[in-house]
């Protein structure tokens, strides 16, 4: 492979919500050269690709940042980093107003006040939010954007000094060298068997291209991770996997079972309880379950058609092709579980400046742990904090003295690995490729579904099942070296599978370590169905030489 070395002061991995915003802010507040590397095209990559119709985190009049901390903490039953949440909450409004100045349309009433949904949610015209962010990024003279480059490993000699990856279209081996690195690759989807089969498998809630790459790179380099066991499982419109919040909060639709009974009051209204109630009603024979929309007026129905066109067009198409929500209640179901730090508290263990336990590596957005309910504005806020953190790190702590021997060997090893994997296609006669990547991906999803608390077991798992899952995931990790790789796209899929397998192993270890049930469905340990005071703590992990060590850390309150 042709090799290119790119040098910059700061490297940002992932041109998504947090990554773009961090680059924009850092560029506007420093003279640093910044490289943003994105595996797809920034204009429509990551969670914002299809657009969003609301900013879910905003502090409306009459409320304070601490109220948001309390809300997120209650929703996660106390297992959050309140310090990180407070930092984010204090910036939510600032980043919102900044984005409005940059061109984001936030809906206003006749008095010029933002139209809010509840006390912490603003309505926007967000179909174009990602192209808008991209436009702002391209304006920055200090920023160089590399697209269609997949990053696979950190450049690390005790401090993180860049990363390695390959160009999916140009076949180039890239070595990025930098003083500070921001990981902003989002969370992990596709670990478990999804709701829809075959060609519709990627019709899932979380971006199917966020494979947990940043988490995997951090884990392999020995970074400390937190709270993976607090999985996120979305309650969605059946089949389309479109969001339900717009119906529940926006249109006031209640959750009802097949007997027409409102059941949500019986289980509680936290994010996990809304899902748990639906799972229970189904398992006890009162399903399918719905959001009761029948009878809404024409105006409201029109609004819903538009809202869904902004973020999940498939739902509007479904209504247009069958019957609209005013005539038929909307059936709901839970998705497969994800590891997503923007919704739950799973991800890198970080300091308040957003530095991970690996010096020089920062994390923001869905890849960063401790602070759930971040959403879009929280990812912006965290990108902003990380940008400041990196600036301070470079000014005060960074030292040029790198271990060139270690780094050169590392670069050579990784380059050779890419070539070896690609080279397999040429071994005619002694072809060792037994499987396709997709076959192994499906096997992994089946294992996770059946033994690590997927849809099949109503999200419940046992210690014995987790042991089986762990053993089988390890076998799969050995088998990936026997996959058929024909081109750069296959190489990309190979690494996506590697990311997911590594994240799955750590997830299994976390699920096992929390010997209680704290969040129904999100973490439902059938061996320990009750809650225990002993687990009023974070479960953290570090992987070294393939072995995962679990530690408990005390809660941080403000
Ligand atoms: C369907 C959906 C609807 C949502 N709706 C709302 C809403 O209405 N309101 C709200 O406030 N929040 C909403 N959210 C949440 C919010 O969008 C996310 O929390 C936030 O955008 C996450 O930002 P991020 O930067 O962490 O990830 P992303 O924006 O996803 O960015 C990650 C980027 O990293 C890139 N990447 C991944 N791996 C690699 C690699 N190996 N090398 C290089 N690049 C890589 C990806 O391609 C992607 O561009 C929604 C989320 C989803 C999934």
Coordinates of N, CA and C in Angstrom, one line a residue, residues 403-488:
X403 N 8.7 8.3 21.5 CA 9.6 7.1 21.4 C 9.6 6.6 20.0
X404 N 10.5 7.2 19.2 CA 10.4 7.0 17.7 C 10.5 5.5 17.4
X405 N 11.3 4.8 18.1 CA 11.5 3.3 17.8 C 10.2 2.6 17.9
X406 N 9.5 2.8 19.1 CA 8.2 2.2 19.3 C 7.2 2.5 18.2
X407 N 7.2 3.8 17.9 CA 6.2 4.3 16.9 C 6.4 3.8 15.5
X408 N 7.7 3.7 15.2 CA 8.0 3.2 13.8 C 7.7 1.8 13.7
X409 N 8.0 1.0 14.7 CA 7.6 -0.4 14.7 C 6.1 -0.6 14.6
X410 N 5.4 0.2 15.4 CA 4.0 0.1 15.4 C 3.4 0.4 14.0
X411 N 3.9 1.5 13.4 CA 3.4 1.8 12.0 C 3.7 0.7 11.1
X412 N 4.8 0.1 11.2 CA 5.2 -1.0 10.3 C 4.3 -2.2 10.5
X413 N 4.0 -2.5 11.7 CA 3.1 -3.7 12.1 C 1.7 -3.5 11.5
X414 N 1.2 -2.3 11.7 CA -0.2 -2.0 11.3 C -0.3 -2.0 9.7
X415 N 0.7 -1.4 9.1 CA 0.7 -1.4 7.6 C 0.8 -2.8 7.1
X416 N 1.7 -3.6 7.8 CA 1.8 -5.0 7.3 C 0.5 -5.8 7.5
X417 N -0.2 -5.5 8.6 CA -1.4 -6.2 8.9 C -2.5 -5.9 7.8
X418 N -2.6 -4.6 7.4 CA -3.6 -4.3 6.3 C -3.2 -5.1 5.1
X419 N -1.9 -5.2 4.8 CA -1.5 -5.8 3.5 C -1.7 -7.3 3.6
X420 N -1.5 -7.9 4.8 CA -1.7 -9.3 5.0 C -3.2 -9.7 4.8
X421 N -4.0 -8.8 5.4 CA -5.5 -9.1 5.3 C -5.9 -9.0 3.8
X422 N -5.4 -7.9 3.2 CA -5.8 -7.7 1.7 C -5.2 -8.8 0.9
X423 N -4.0 -9.3 1.3 CA -3.2 -10.3 0.5 C -3.9 -11.6 0.4
X424 N -4.8 -11.9 1.3 CA -5.4 -13.2 1.4 C -6.2 -13.5 0.1
X425 N -6.6 -12.5 -0.6 CA -7.4 -12.8 -1.8 C -6.5 -13.4 -2.9
X426 N -5.2 -13.3 -2.8 CA -4.4 -13.8 -3.8 C -3.9 -15.2 -3.6
X427 N -4.3 -15.8 -2.5 CA -3.8 -17.1 -2.2 C -4.5 -18.2 -3.0
X428 N -4.5 -18.1 -4.3 CA -5.2 -19.2 -5.0 C -4.5 -20.5 -4.7
X429 N -5.3 -21.5 -4.6 CA -4.7 -22.8 -4.3 C -4.7 -23.1 -2.8
X430 N -4.2 -22.2 -2.0 CA -4.2 -22.4 -0.6 C -5.0 -21.3 0.1
X431 N -6.2 -21.1 -0.4 CA -7.0 -20.0 0.2 C -7.5 -20.4 1.6
X432 N -7.1 -19.6 2.6 CA -7.5 -19.9 3.9 C -8.8 -19.2 4.3
X433 N -9.4 -18.5 3.4 CA -10.7 -17.8 3.8 C -11.9 -18.7 3.8
X434 N -12.4 -18.9 5.0 CA -13.5 -19.8 5.1 C -14.8 -19.1 5.2
X435 N -14.8 -17.9 5.7 CA -16.1 -17.2 5.9 C -16.1 -15.8 5.2
X436 N -17.3 -15.3 5.1 CA -17.5 -13.9 4.7 C -17.6 -13.1 6.0
X437 N -17.3 -11.8 6.0 CA -17.4 -11.0 7.2 C -18.8 -10.9 7.7
X438 N -19.8 -10.8 6.7 CA -21.2 -10.7 7.1 C -21.7 -12.0 7.8
X439 N -21.1 -13.2 7.4 CA -21.5 -14.4 8.1 C -21.1 -14.3 9.6
X440 N -19.9 -13.9 9.8 CA -19.4 -13.8 11.2 C -20.2 -12.8 11.9
X441 N -20.5 -11.7 11.3 CA -21.3 -10.6 11.9 C -22.6 -11.2 12.4
X442 N -23.3 -11.9 11.6 CA -24.6 -12.5 11.9 C -24.4 -13.5 13.1
X443 N -23.3 -14.3 13.1 CA -23.1 -15.2 14.2 C -22.9 -14.5 15.5
X444 N -22.1 -13.4 15.4 CA -21.9 -12.6 16.6 C -23.2 -12.1 17.2
X445 N -24.1 -11.5 16.2 CA -25.3 -11.0 16.7 C -26.3 -12.0 17.3
X446 N -26.2 -13.2 16.7 CA -27.0 -14.3 17.3 C -26.5 -14.7 18.7
X447 N -25.2 -14.8 18.8 CA -24.7 -15.1 20.2 C -25.1 -14.1 21.2
X448 N -24.9 -12.8 20.8 CA -25.3 -11.7 21.8 C -26.8 -11.7 22.1
X449 N -27.6 -12.0 21.0 CA -29.0 -12.0 21.2 C -29.5 -13.1 22.2
X450 N -28.9 -14.3 22.0 CA -29.4 -15.4 22.7 C -28.8 -15.5 24.1
X451 N -27.5 -15.1 24.3 CA -26.8 -15.3 25.6 C -26.5 -14.1 26.3
X452 N -26.6 -12.9 25.7 CA -26.2 -11.7 26.4 C -27.3 -10.7 26.5
X453 N -28.5 -11.2 26.5 CA -29.7 -10.3 26.8 C -30.2 -9.5 25.6
X454 N -30.5 -10.2 24.5 CA -31.0 -9.5 23.3 C -32.5 -9.6 23.3
X455 N -33.1 -9.2 22.1 CA -34.5 -9.2 22.0 C -35.1 -10.6 22.3
X456 N -34.4 -11.6 21.9 CA -35.0 -13.0 22.0 C -35.3 -13.3 23.5
X457 N -34.5 -12.9 24.5 CA -34.8 -13.2 25.9 C -35.4 -12.1 26.6
X458 N -36.1 -11.2 25.9 CA -36.7 -10.0 26.6 C -35.6 -9.2 27.3
X459 N -34.4 -9.2 26.8 CA -33.3 -8.5 27.3 C -32.7 -9.0 28.6
X460 N -33.2 -10.2 29.0 CA -32.6 -10.8 30.3 C -31.4 -11.7 30.0
X461 N -30.6 -11.8 30.9 CA -29.4 -12.7 30.8 C -29.1 -13.3 32.1
X462 N -28.3 -14.4 32.0 CA -27.8 -15.0 33.3 C -26.3 -15.1 33.2
X463 N -25.6 -15.3 34.3 CA -24.2 -15.4 34.3 C -23.7 -16.6 33.5
X464 N -24.4 -17.7 33.5 CA -24.1 -18.9 32.7 C -24.1 -18.5 31.2
X465 N -25.2 -17.9 30.9 CA -25.3 -17.5 29.4 C -24.2 -16.5 29.0
X466 N -23.8 -15.6 29.9 CA -22.8 -14.7 29.6 C -21.4 -15.4 29.4
X467 N -21.2 -16.5 30.2 CA -20.0 -17.2 30.0 C -20.0 -17.9 28.6
X468 N -21.1 -18.4 28.2 CA -21.2 -19.0 26.8 C -20.9 -17.9 25.8
X469 N -21.6 -16.8 26.0 CA -21.4 -15.7 25.0 C -19.9 -15.3 24.9
X470 N -19.2 -15.2 26.1 CA -17.8 -14.8 26.1 C -17.0 -15.8 25.3
X471 N -17.2 -17.1 25.7 CA -16.4 -18.1 25.0 C -16.6 -18.1 23.5
X472 N -17.8 -17.9 23.1 CA -18.1 -18.0 21.6 C -17.6 -16.7 20.9
X473 N -17.7 -15.6 21.6 CA -17.2 -14.3 21.0 C -15.6 -14.4 20.8
X474 N -15.0 -15.1 21.8 CA -13.5 -15.3 21.7 C -13.2 -16.1 20.5
X475 N -14.0 -17.2 20.3 CA -13.7 -18.1 19.2 C -13.9 -17.3 17.8
X476 N -14.9 -16.5 17.8 CA -15.1 -15.6 16.6 C -14.0 -14.7 16.4
X477 N -13.4 -14.2 17.5 CA -12.3 -13.3 17.3 C -11.1 -14.0 16.7
X478 N -10.9 -15.2 17.0 CA -9.9 -16.0 16.3 C -10.2 -16.3 14.8
X479 N -11.5 -16.4 14.6 CA -11.9 -16.8 13.2 C -11.9 -15.6 12.2
X480 N -11.8 -14.4 12.7 CA -11.9 -13.3 11.7 C -10.7 -13.3 10.8
X481 N -9.6 -13.9 11.3 CA -8.4 -14.0 10.4 C -8.6 -14.9 9.2
X482 N -9.8 -15.6 9.2 CA -10.1 -16.5 8.1 C -11.2 -16.0 7.2
X483 N -11.3 -14.7 7.2 CA -12.4 -14.1 6.4 C -11.9 -13.8 5.0
X484 N -12.9 -13.8 4.0 CA -12.6 -13.5 2.7 C -12.5 -12.0 2.5
X485 N -11.4 -11.5 2.1 CA -11.3 -10.0 1.9 C -10.8 -9.8 0.5
X486 N -11.7 -9.1 -0.3 CA -11.4 -9.0 -1.7 C -11.0 -7.5 -2.1
X487 N -11.4 -6.6 -1.3 CA -11.1 -5.2 -1.7 C -11.1 -4.3 -0.5
X488 N -10.9 -3.0 -0.7 CA -10.8 -2.0 0.5 C -12.1 -2.0 1.3

